[in-house]
Amino acid sequence: MAMERESFLGQLDLISSQLKEKLAEVHSESELEKLRQEYFGKKGFLSSLLKKLGEFPSEERSELGKKANFVKEELMATFQVRERQLRYLRYERLAEEEWFDVTEPPLPFPEGYHKKGEGHIHPVSQVQKELEDIFTSMGFSILDGPQVETDFYNFGALNFTEDHPAREMQDTFYTNDGFLLRTHTSPVQVRAMQQLSPPFRIIVPGRVFRYEELDASHEHTFYQMEGMVIDREVSVGHLLFLMHTLLKEIFKQEVNIRLRPGYFPFVEPGFELDMLCLLCGGKGCSVCKQTGYVEVLPCGLVHPNVLRAGGLDPMKWQGAAFGLGLTRLVMLRYKIEDIRHFMSADPAFLRQF
Amino acid sequence: MKLCYKWLNEFVDLEGISPYELAELLTMKTCEVEGVEEPFAHLNKFPVVEVKSLKAHPNADKLKICEVQLADKSLSVVTGAPNVKEGKKYPLAPAGSVLPGGKKIENALLRGVASEGMLLSAEELQLKDFMWASADNLTGILELPEESIVGHSVAQALHLQDTILEIDNKSITHRGDLWSHYGFAREIAALLSRPLKKDPLEEVNLLVTNEDKLEVIIDTGAVAYYGMVFSVTNLPITPLLIQSRLILCGMRPVNFWVDLSNYVMLEVGQPTHAFDRKKLQGPIRVAYAQPGDSLILLDGRKINLSENILLIKDGERPLALAGVMGGKESETSLETKTIFLESATFLRPEIRRSLRETLIRSEASQRFEKGLSPVLAKKALYRYYALVKQFVPNCLAGPLSQVELATALQNKIHTKVSYIRQRLGLEELSLSKIQQVLGSLGMKVLAHDDDLTVEVPDYRSYYDITIPEDLVEEIGRLIGYKEIRPVPFMVACTVPTKANHLRRMEHELRKLFAWRYHFSEVYNYHFCTANELELDKRYSEKALFLLNPLQAEQKYLRTSPLVMLLRNVASHYKEFSELRFFEIERIFLPRQEELPQERLFLSAIETTREPVKDLKQMISLCHDLLKKMGVYHFEQRALKQNIFHPTRALELISEQKSLIRLGQLHPAILDQWKIPLPVLYLEFFLEDLLRYYLKGEVRYVRLPRYPASDFEITIIAPRRTPVAQILKTMGEVESPPEEDRTYIEDIRFLYTYEGPPIASDKKAVSLRITWRNPTRTLKSDEIKNLQEELVEKMAKAGFPLRS
Ligand SMILES: [Zn+2]
């Protein structure tokens, strides 16, 4: 039998007043949730009533539908208010109900600590440590520098011209107050020259930033390791020796390296250093893109303008520098396919290291 | 940049050097070659055929039967193309071949007539860029030039059979001289020690056949400007070879004037620009934009010009973005018969500023931004003249308009043979070798004993070879770096290197957290949203922010380590029942002196189902950690901070300084992040612990000679009495005295018990005290006294013994 209009409105009223009463009596969020099911759930009072709208002729249906919806929205709003109240009440009662004696001394370690599951050190940290150990054994100091840098240290002192394209907003993150996020670890070359007295040998592992959209092979936040040697006489031969020793230690086997010309404003001459592909031995494979060589790092002899910016006289001091892509090296070593894993905090990734 | 192997071969003999060998040579000595490919190799299998005769198809009006000649045989091919003509040449897809689109051609019967292949359209060959194709050619089959040879491939007939070397532009940013075929040919000639076959830049005789001359004025921004009016009665179609080379180099043919201009640029490296003469009044000016100036570019974009943008103007009217892109209004078309050709040298900083401000790039700007020699501008105009004359001998050319503000640079560099030897590490390098290498690069070398004076040609004098180190590079790369032997450094025997203590501590903390406390290390970004920044208000007020964030809302540099760890938990709690992460990084606080302050922190986060139990464990962890870091005296104090639960948070304090904060996160935060589990958090700054860590020595206590006496008691206390208060009531731990005196060696909390039979507002607390006398063994009645005294003292303080 079809429902009467009056009866529909009456029921709507009843539901509304009942719910409001019940809401006032609810004192916990779990009770509230139960109430929500009871009224707004699929088979709840309100939903069941609304289903009956279909039994009315179309004119009446739209009028009743409007009213019913109005009531429904009003009720839901009241519901939310109550929900918020209860939540704040819960927060307020925390101090009382969840008291905790912060002065209680813990049981001493390890009896006081029972955790299962392994912890892992991030692969970049591990490789960084390994490199630091190699270099300190060769008499290098480990330096750090600021990640938020000035234009002078990041560009100007490194012989980038005023209008060099790398300074543009599409390549570099700039901050308020006129700073930038360092685009390489090279600014520390200049800071080192200013702080240390030559001769010296330093490495600078650290986080760097490039204005770059994320994808499997591009990151805006990644890791590099700068190296610099300042001495009375530094030649391409010295640089070759250093790079050869370094790579031999990193890959724990004999390596073949070669230099090719490469252009970077802060070195002259500048090089790209390639290593004979360890996987195919130079025959060509997917890792070396069929060339037999893998590009490993850029390096060179320090440009006299950079020495000057660091306060050294290029007639008296010479230098060599290199910039190792730490993130890239880690990817190369473990054959990691996607650079985004490093910053993902994904336990499935971390626990492999 | 793309280089055509055959084009290079016009200037330097590449006999015996394959494109791959050339790429290898360039890679090792000059620049990066990204690829070697023959882009139109797929056209090699389509031969040129000549239509000998045409017959109507017996069963279809629109089809024709062609007898075509292919080398020594003739084939019968049916075509529906309306433009097929007897005696003309077309590309054929023989039966069995596959079209670029993938369609396979087979012997077929077309309405009852056999066809042994298919005549092809430009579209079917994917060659729509060509302009010589007449209108029919676009709809019908491709009519090949008269001179095409039957049997040759269509690639050959169209001059598309060439190999392209793709040069990595970034690797030649410092070499303005290399941005052309001739430039590379000059380099390759030096690398191979072969002579150049010809020089496209050599002087030509200018025959002025026209009086039209525009006045040229340089207000600013250029050192040389040359211009000339050219006029033809009929604009020819651009010669096929020129079109093909443009296409091979990735450009599109447009019209005769523009195509020649682009050709000259690809050939000699100087961009030129053709203006429609009819649109110009003169004088032509190189000047900055005025307020309110705007310009519609060739590609139809309208740009509003800021005042420091360099323009070409016609009087006061903007015509073009100087050195970057022409304007729509003065653009040439297939109808333009008279042009004004510009060949100028704009200053590199001006072009770079325009690029930065307009973000518009072009083949021209790519060359000007490297810095070009003004000598080239004039020579390029003559080259354009020569090409126009070659293709349109009756073309009228006007007198040269020219403004020259500077003579070309020819840097003179002073250095020493010994310096070059030392820097390279090639002690045996001879002077004659140096002279030969530099000579092959166009430099003049004057030697006087050890001293060298090197004169650099103009095309390498701009922003390129300026200092002795540049010569070291030139000699090194031409000789080949493989000639250089690795030499160990002469290691100075000085004091040990300066240790980086903070780094040592960092690595030690990693080991502790990973291996002793079972947390995994994560790396996190610095960038967060305004909401995330607000989460932990401690330092959020003056956060640094990015002017150009990758995502607009993620513009702040974090001021709290918490946010990112919360993100980590939010992303992974569903998959993993327990999460324990730690991170060592920096947060950024407002500037101090020169730079913002960067504080190195360690933060750790843990999801839990038993927050009380796990918080106690975390406190235990912190005690262990502090001891490992050399902090032996510290206390626990309640902490009220908005991120933490109101009672379940504390800090560990030593010498009035808070060293670690930890606790359960406030449920409001977790509700906000929709994390349905209690979460614990701890955080400290490494520098706060550093001084303890550096002192960090083991505290040795002399071994006792007489036994101690332990006493465990359980007292009843009001439920909310802090344990610290009860411990304090028991007494103070003392250091061993020298004399015969009993002292408290240790006071230890053992555990708390709440629940029946203890009254609900009370708790039972078990404790242990240890007494010792350094000089003798305690007697039993002494011990009994001590115990009774203690029990009495506790009862008096309101902590009766549990009965
Ligand atoms: Zn390989």
Short mmCIF file of N, CA and C in Angstrom, two decimals, chain B residues 373-494:
data_model
loop_
_atom_site.label_atom_id
_atom_site.label_comp_id
_atom_site.label_asym_id
_atom_site.label_seq_id
_atom_site.Cartn_x
_atom_site.Cartn_y
_atom_site.Cartn_z
N SER B 373 82.32 35.87 -33.42
CA SER B 373 83.26 36.88 -33.90
C SER B 373 82.57 37.75 -34.96
N PRO B 374 82.78 39.06 -34.94
CA PRO B 374 82.16 39.94 -35.94
C PRO B 374 82.68 39.67 -37.36
N VAL B 375 83.85 39.06 -37.46
CA VAL B 375 84.38 38.73 -38.78
C VAL B 375 83.40 37.80 -39.51
N LEU B 376 82.83 36.90 -38.74
CA LEU B 376 81.95 35.90 -39.33
C LEU B 376 80.70 36.52 -39.94
N ALA B 377 80.19 37.57 -39.30
CA ALA B 377 78.93 38.17 -39.76
C ALA B 377 79.07 38.66 -41.21
N LYS B 378 80.15 39.33 -41.47
CA LYS B 378 80.34 39.88 -42.81
C LYS B 378 80.54 38.77 -43.82
N LYS B 379 81.38 37.80 -43.44
CA LYS B 379 81.66 36.70 -44.36
C LYS B 379 80.39 35.90 -44.67
N ALA B 380 79.53 35.76 -43.67
CA ALA B 380 78.30 34.99 -43.87
C ALA B 380 77.37 35.70 -44.85
N LEU B 381 77.36 37.04 -44.78
CA LEU B 381 76.52 37.78 -45.73
C LEU B 381 77.02 37.55 -47.16
N TYR B 382 78.32 37.53 -47.31
CA TYR B 382 78.90 37.27 -48.64
C TYR B 382 78.58 35.84 -49.09
N ARG B 383 78.58 34.94 -48.14
CA ARG B 383 78.24 33.57 -48.48
C ARG B 383 76.80 33.49 -48.97
N TYR B 384 75.92 34.22 -48.32
CA TYR B 384 74.51 34.24 -48.72
C TYR B 384 74.40 34.81 -50.13
N TYR B 385 75.13 35.88 -50.34
CA TYR B 385 75.15 36.51 -51.66
C TYR B 385 75.58 35.50 -52.73
N ALA B 386 76.66 34.79 -52.45
CA ALA B 386 77.18 33.83 -53.42
C ALA B 386 76.16 32.74 -53.73
N LEU B 387 75.46 32.28 -52.68
CA LEU B 387 74.47 31.22 -52.90
C LEU B 387 73.28 31.73 -53.72
N VAL B 388 72.81 32.92 -53.39
CA VAL B 388 71.68 33.47 -54.15
C VAL B 388 72.08 33.59 -55.62
N LYS B 389 73.26 34.14 -55.85
CA LYS B 389 73.75 34.32 -57.23
C LYS B 389 73.88 32.98 -57.96
N GLN B 390 74.30 31.97 -57.20
CA GLN B 390 74.47 30.65 -57.82
C GLN B 390 73.14 30.11 -58.31
N PHE B 391 72.09 30.33 -57.54
CA PHE B 391 70.79 29.74 -57.92
C PHE B 391 69.94 30.69 -58.77
N VAL B 392 70.14 31.99 -58.57
CA VAL B 392 69.38 32.98 -59.36
C VAL B 392 70.39 33.99 -59.91
N PRO B 393 71.06 33.66 -61.02
CA PRO B 393 72.15 34.52 -61.49
C PRO B 393 71.71 35.97 -61.77
N ASN B 394 70.46 36.17 -62.15
CA ASN B 394 70.05 37.55 -62.45
C ASN B 394 69.46 38.27 -61.26
N CYS B 395 69.69 37.73 -60.08
CA CYS B 395 69.20 38.40 -58.86
C CYS B 395 69.88 39.75 -58.71
N LEU B 396 69.11 40.75 -58.26
CA LEU B 396 69.68 42.07 -58.03
C LEU B 396 70.11 42.16 -56.56
N ALA B 397 71.33 42.68 -56.36
CA ALA B 397 71.81 42.83 -54.98
C ALA B 397 72.24 44.26 -54.75
N GLY B 398 71.88 44.78 -53.59
CA GLY B 398 72.16 46.19 -53.30
C GLY B 398 73.52 46.39 -52.69
N PRO B 399 73.86 47.63 -52.49
CA PRO B 399 75.13 47.92 -51.82
C PRO B 399 75.07 47.46 -50.35
N LEU B 400 76.20 47.23 -49.79
CA LEU B 400 76.29 46.73 -48.42
C LEU B 400 76.03 47.85 -47.42
N SER B 401 75.08 47.62 -46.52
CA SER B 401 74.94 48.53 -45.37
C SER B 401 75.80 47.95 -44.27
N GLN B 402 76.61 48.78 -43.66
CA GLN B 402 77.42 48.19 -42.59
C GLN B 402 77.77 49.15 -41.49
N VAL B 403 77.74 48.61 -40.26
CA VAL B 403 78.23 49.36 -39.11
C VAL B 403 79.17 48.41 -38.37
N GLU B 404 80.40 48.86 -38.16
CA GLU B 404 81.36 48.03 -37.42
C GLU B 404 81.84 48.83 -36.24
N LEU B 405 81.59 48.33 -35.04
CA LEU B 405 81.98 49.10 -33.85
C LEU B 405 83.26 48.56 -33.21
N ALA B 406 83.69 47.38 -33.63
CA ALA B 406 84.88 46.82 -32.99
C ALA B 406 85.58 45.91 -33.98
N THR B 407 86.88 45.84 -33.86
CA THR B 407 87.60 44.86 -34.68
C THR B 407 87.58 43.53 -33.91
N ALA B 408 87.78 42.48 -34.64
CA ALA B 408 87.70 41.16 -34.02
C ALA B 408 88.86 40.94 -33.05
N LEU B 409 88.55 40.22 -31.99
CA LEU B 409 89.60 39.86 -31.02
C LEU B 409 90.52 38.82 -31.61
N GLN B 410 91.79 38.91 -31.24
CA GLN B 410 92.71 37.80 -31.50
C GLN B 410 93.60 37.72 -30.26
N ASN B 411 93.14 36.90 -29.32
CA ASN B 411 93.83 36.86 -28.03
C ASN B 411 95.29 36.47 -28.17
N LYS B 412 96.12 37.11 -27.36
CA LYS B 412 97.53 36.73 -27.27
C LYS B 412 97.76 36.16 -25.88
N ILE B 413 98.25 34.94 -25.84
CA ILE B 413 98.45 34.30 -24.55
C ILE B 413 99.92 34.00 -24.34
N HIS B 414 100.42 34.40 -23.18
CA HIS B 414 101.81 34.13 -22.84
C HIS B 414 101.87 32.97 -21.87
N THR B 415 102.73 32.03 -22.21
CA THR B 415 102.89 30.92 -21.28
C THR B 415 104.27 30.31 -21.49
N LYS B 416 104.50 29.17 -20.85
CA LYS B 416 105.82 28.56 -20.94
C LYS B 416 105.68 27.09 -21.34
N VAL B 417 106.63 26.63 -22.08
CA VAL B 417 106.66 25.21 -22.46
C VAL B 417 106.69 24.35 -21.19
N SER B 418 107.49 24.77 -20.22
CA SER B 418 107.64 23.97 -19.01
C SER B 418 106.31 23.89 -18.25
N TYR B 419 105.54 24.98 -18.28
CA TYR B 419 104.25 24.99 -17.59
C TYR B 419 103.30 23.98 -18.22
N ILE B 420 103.27 23.98 -19.56
CA ILE B 420 102.39 23.04 -20.25
C ILE B 420 102.79 21.60 -19.95
N ARG B 421 104.08 21.36 -19.96
CA ARG B 421 104.56 20.00 -19.63
C ARG B 421 104.14 19.60 -18.22
N GLN B 422 104.36 20.54 -17.29
CA GLN B 422 104.06 20.21 -15.89
C GLN B 422 102.57 19.95 -15.68
N ARG B 423 101.70 20.80 -16.22
CA ARG B 423 100.26 20.64 -16.00
C ARG B 423 99.73 19.35 -16.60
N LEU B 424 100.26 18.98 -17.76
CA LEU B 424 99.79 17.76 -18.39
C LEU B 424 100.40 16.53 -17.74
N GLY B 425 101.57 16.71 -17.15
CA GLY B 425 102.30 15.54 -16.68
C GLY B 425 102.99 14.84 -17.84
N LEU B 426 103.41 15.62 -18.83
CA LEU B 426 104.11 15.07 -19.99
C LEU B 426 105.47 15.75 -20.08
N GLU B 427 106.43 15.25 -19.30
CA GLU B 427 107.72 15.92 -19.20
C GLU B 427 108.47 15.92 -20.53
N GLU B 428 108.17 14.91 -21.38
CA GLU B 428 108.95 14.77 -22.60
C GLU B 428 108.34 15.51 -23.80
N LEU B 429 107.25 16.26 -23.55
CA LEU B 429 106.57 16.96 -24.63
C LEU B 429 107.50 17.99 -25.29
N SER B 430 107.61 17.90 -26.65
CA SER B 430 108.56 18.79 -27.32
C SER B 430 107.89 20.08 -27.78
N LEU B 431 108.73 21.08 -27.97
CA LEU B 431 108.24 22.36 -28.45
C LEU B 431 107.63 22.20 -29.84
N SER B 432 108.28 21.37 -30.66
CA SER B 432 107.76 21.24 -32.03
C SER B 432 106.38 20.60 -32.04
N LYS B 433 106.17 19.69 -31.10
CA LYS B 433 104.84 19.06 -31.02
C LYS B 433 103.80 20.13 -30.61
N ILE B 434 104.18 20.94 -29.64
CA ILE B 434 103.27 22.01 -29.20
C ILE B 434 102.94 22.92 -30.38
N GLN B 435 103.97 23.30 -31.12
CA GLN B 435 103.76 24.20 -32.26
C GLN B 435 102.87 23.56 -33.31
N GLN B 436 103.12 22.27 -33.53
CA GLN B 436 102.34 21.59 -34.56
C GLN B 436 100.86 21.50 -34.15
N VAL B 437 100.62 21.14 -32.88
CA VAL B 437 99.24 20.99 -32.42
C VAL B 437 98.50 22.33 -32.47
N LEU B 438 99.13 23.35 -31.90
CA LEU B 438 98.45 24.65 -31.86
C LEU B 438 98.29 25.21 -33.27
N GLY B 439 99.31 24.97 -34.10
CA GLY B 439 99.23 25.42 -35.49
C GLY B 439 98.05 24.80 -36.22
N SER B 440 97.83 23.50 -35.97
CA SER B 440 96.72 22.83 -36.65
C SER B 440 95.38 23.43 -36.22
N LEU B 441 95.34 24.05 -35.06
CA LEU B 441 94.11 24.68 -34.58
C LEU B 441 94.02 26.15 -35.01
N GLY B 442 94.89 26.54 -35.90
CA GLY B 442 94.82 27.90 -36.42
C GLY B 442 95.51 28.94 -35.56
N MET B 443 96.32 28.49 -34.61
CA MET B 443 97.01 29.46 -33.74
C MET B 443 98.42 29.69 -34.25
N LYS B 444 98.88 30.90 -33.98
CA LYS B 444 100.27 31.22 -34.34
C LYS B 444 101.10 31.15 -33.06
N VAL B 445 102.23 30.45 -33.13
CA VAL B 445 103.04 30.26 -31.94
C VAL B 445 104.40 30.90 -32.13
N LEU B 446 104.76 31.76 -31.20
CA LEU B 446 106.09 32.36 -31.21
C LEU B 446 106.84 31.82 -30.00
N ALA B 447 107.99 31.17 -30.24
CA ALA B 447 108.72 30.57 -29.13
C ALA B 447 110.03 31.29 -28.92
N HIS B 448 110.35 31.53 -27.65
CA HIS B 448 111.63 32.12 -27.31
C HIS B 448 112.12 31.39 -26.06
N ASP B 449 113.05 30.47 -26.24
CA ASP B 449 113.45 29.56 -25.17
C ASP B 449 112.22 28.87 -24.60
N ASP B 450 112.02 29.09 -23.27
CA ASP B 450 110.88 28.44 -22.63
C ASP B 450 109.59 29.23 -22.86
N ASP B 451 109.71 30.49 -23.25
CA ASP B 451 108.53 31.35 -23.36
C ASP B 451 107.79 31.15 -24.67
N LEU B 452 106.47 31.17 -24.54
CA LEU B 452 105.62 31.03 -25.71
C LEU B 452 104.66 32.20 -25.79
N THR B 453 104.45 32.72 -26.98
CA THR B 453 103.35 33.65 -27.19
C THR B 453 102.46 33.02 -28.25
N VAL B 454 101.19 32.86 -27.90
CA VAL B 454 100.28 32.17 -28.80
C VAL B 454 99.18 33.14 -29.23
N GLU B 455 99.01 33.26 -30.53
CA GLU B 455 97.96 34.13 -31.03
C GLU B 455 96.78 33.26 -31.46
N VAL B 456 95.64 33.57 -30.90
CA VAL B 456 94.45 32.73 -31.10
C VAL B 456 93.61 33.33 -32.23
N PRO B 457 93.09 32.51 -33.16
CA PRO B 457 92.26 33.07 -34.22
C PRO B 457 90.97 33.66 -33.65
N ASP B 458 90.38 34.59 -34.41
CA ASP B 458 89.20 35.30 -33.89
C ASP B 458 88.07 34.35 -33.50
N TYR B 459 87.89 33.28 -34.29
CA TYR B 459 86.75 32.41 -34.01
C TYR B 459 86.91 31.61 -32.74
N ARG B 460 88.08 31.65 -32.12
CA ARG B 460 88.22 31.00 -30.81
C ARG B 460 88.62 31.98 -29.72
N SER B 461 88.52 33.26 -30.03
CA SER B 461 88.96 34.25 -29.05
C SER B 461 87.84 34.72 -28.13
N TYR B 462 86.58 34.43 -28.48
CA TYR B 462 85.47 34.93 -27.67
C TYR B 462 85.03 33.89 -26.66
N TYR B 463 85.27 34.17 -25.39
CA TYR B 463 84.84 33.30 -24.29
C TYR B 463 85.40 31.89 -24.43
N ASP B 464 86.45 31.70 -25.19
CA ASP B 464 86.93 30.33 -25.40
C ASP B 464 88.38 30.23 -24.92
N ILE B 465 89.33 30.52 -25.80
CA ILE B 465 90.72 30.37 -25.38
C ILE B 465 91.25 31.72 -24.90
N THR B 466 91.39 31.83 -23.59
CA THR B 466 91.80 33.12 -23.04
C THR B 466 92.98 33.03 -22.08
N ILE B 467 93.23 31.86 -21.53
CA ILE B 467 94.29 31.74 -20.52
C ILE B 467 95.17 30.53 -20.83
N PRO B 468 96.37 30.48 -20.25
CA PRO B 468 97.29 29.36 -20.55
C PRO B 468 96.65 27.99 -20.31
N GLU B 469 95.79 27.88 -19.29
CA GLU B 469 95.15 26.59 -18.99
C GLU B 469 94.33 26.09 -20.19
N ASP B 470 93.78 27.06 -20.95
CA ASP B 470 93.02 26.67 -22.13
C ASP B 470 93.93 26.01 -23.17
N LEU B 471 95.17 26.53 -23.26
CA LEU B 471 96.13 25.92 -24.19
C LEU B 471 96.52 24.53 -23.72
N VAL B 472 96.65 24.39 -22.38
CA VAL B 472 96.97 23.07 -21.82
C VAL B 472 95.92 22.07 -22.28
N GLU B 473 94.67 22.49 -22.22
CA GLU B 473 93.58 21.61 -22.64
C GLU B 473 93.67 21.27 -24.13
N GLU B 474 93.89 22.29 -24.96
CA GLU B 474 93.94 22.07 -26.40
C GLU B 474 95.04 21.07 -26.75
N ILE B 475 96.21 21.27 -26.14
CA ILE B 475 97.33 20.37 -26.45
C ILE B 475 97.05 18.98 -25.92
N GLY B 476 96.53 18.92 -24.69
CA GLY B 476 96.23 17.63 -24.08
C GLY B 476 95.26 16.81 -24.90
N ARG B 477 94.18 17.44 -25.29
CA ARG B 477 93.15 16.64 -25.98
C ARG B 477 93.59 16.26 -27.39
N LEU B 478 94.36 17.14 -28.06
CA LEU B 478 94.80 16.77 -29.41
C LEU B 478 95.85 15.67 -29.39
N ILE B 479 96.74 15.75 -28.43
CA ILE B 479 97.72 14.66 -28.32
C ILE B 479 97.02 13.38 -27.90
N GLY B 480 96.03 13.54 -27.03
CA GLY B 480 95.30 12.37 -26.52
C GLY B 480 95.68 12.14 -25.07
N TYR B 481 94.69 12.13 -24.18
CA TYR B 481 94.99 11.98 -22.76
C TYR B 481 95.53 10.60 -22.44
N LYS B 482 95.35 9.68 -23.37
CA LYS B 482 95.85 8.33 -23.07
C LYS B 482 97.36 8.28 -23.06
N GLU B 483 98.00 9.34 -23.59
CA GLU B 483 99.47 9.39 -23.56
C GLU B 483 100.00 9.72 -22.16
N ILE B 484 99.09 10.16 -21.28
CA ILE B 484 99.55 10.63 -19.96
C ILE B 484 99.55 9.49 -18.95
N ARG B 485 100.67 9.33 -18.26
CA ARG B 485 100.81 8.26 -17.26
C ARG B 485 100.31 8.75 -15.91
N PRO B 486 99.59 7.89 -15.18
CA PRO B 486 99.21 8.28 -13.81
C PRO B 486 100.44 8.43 -12.91
N VAL B 487 100.48 9.48 -12.11
CA VAL B 487 101.60 9.73 -11.20
C VAL B 487 101.05 9.94 -9.80
N PRO B 488 101.61 9.21 -8.80
CA PRO B 488 101.11 9.45 -7.44
C PRO B 488 101.47 10.86 -6.96
N PHE B 489 100.64 11.39 -6.08
CA PHE B 489 100.96 12.68 -5.47
C PHE B 489 102.19 12.53 -4.60
N MET B 490 102.93 13.61 -4.46
CA MET B 490 103.99 13.63 -3.48
C MET B 490 103.30 13.98 -2.16
N VAL B 491 103.11 12.99 -1.32
CA VAL B 491 102.31 13.24 -0.11
C VAL B 491 103.13 13.97 0.92
N ALA B 492 102.64 15.11 1.37
CA ALA B 492 103.32 15.87 2.40
C ALA B 492 103.18 15.14 3.73
N CYS B 493 104.28 15.07 4.47
CA CYS B 493 104.26 14.36 5.75
C CYS B 493 103.90 15.35 6.85
N THR B 494 102.64 15.72 6.90
CA THR B 494 102.20 16.72 7.88
C THR B 494 101.41 16.05 8.98
#
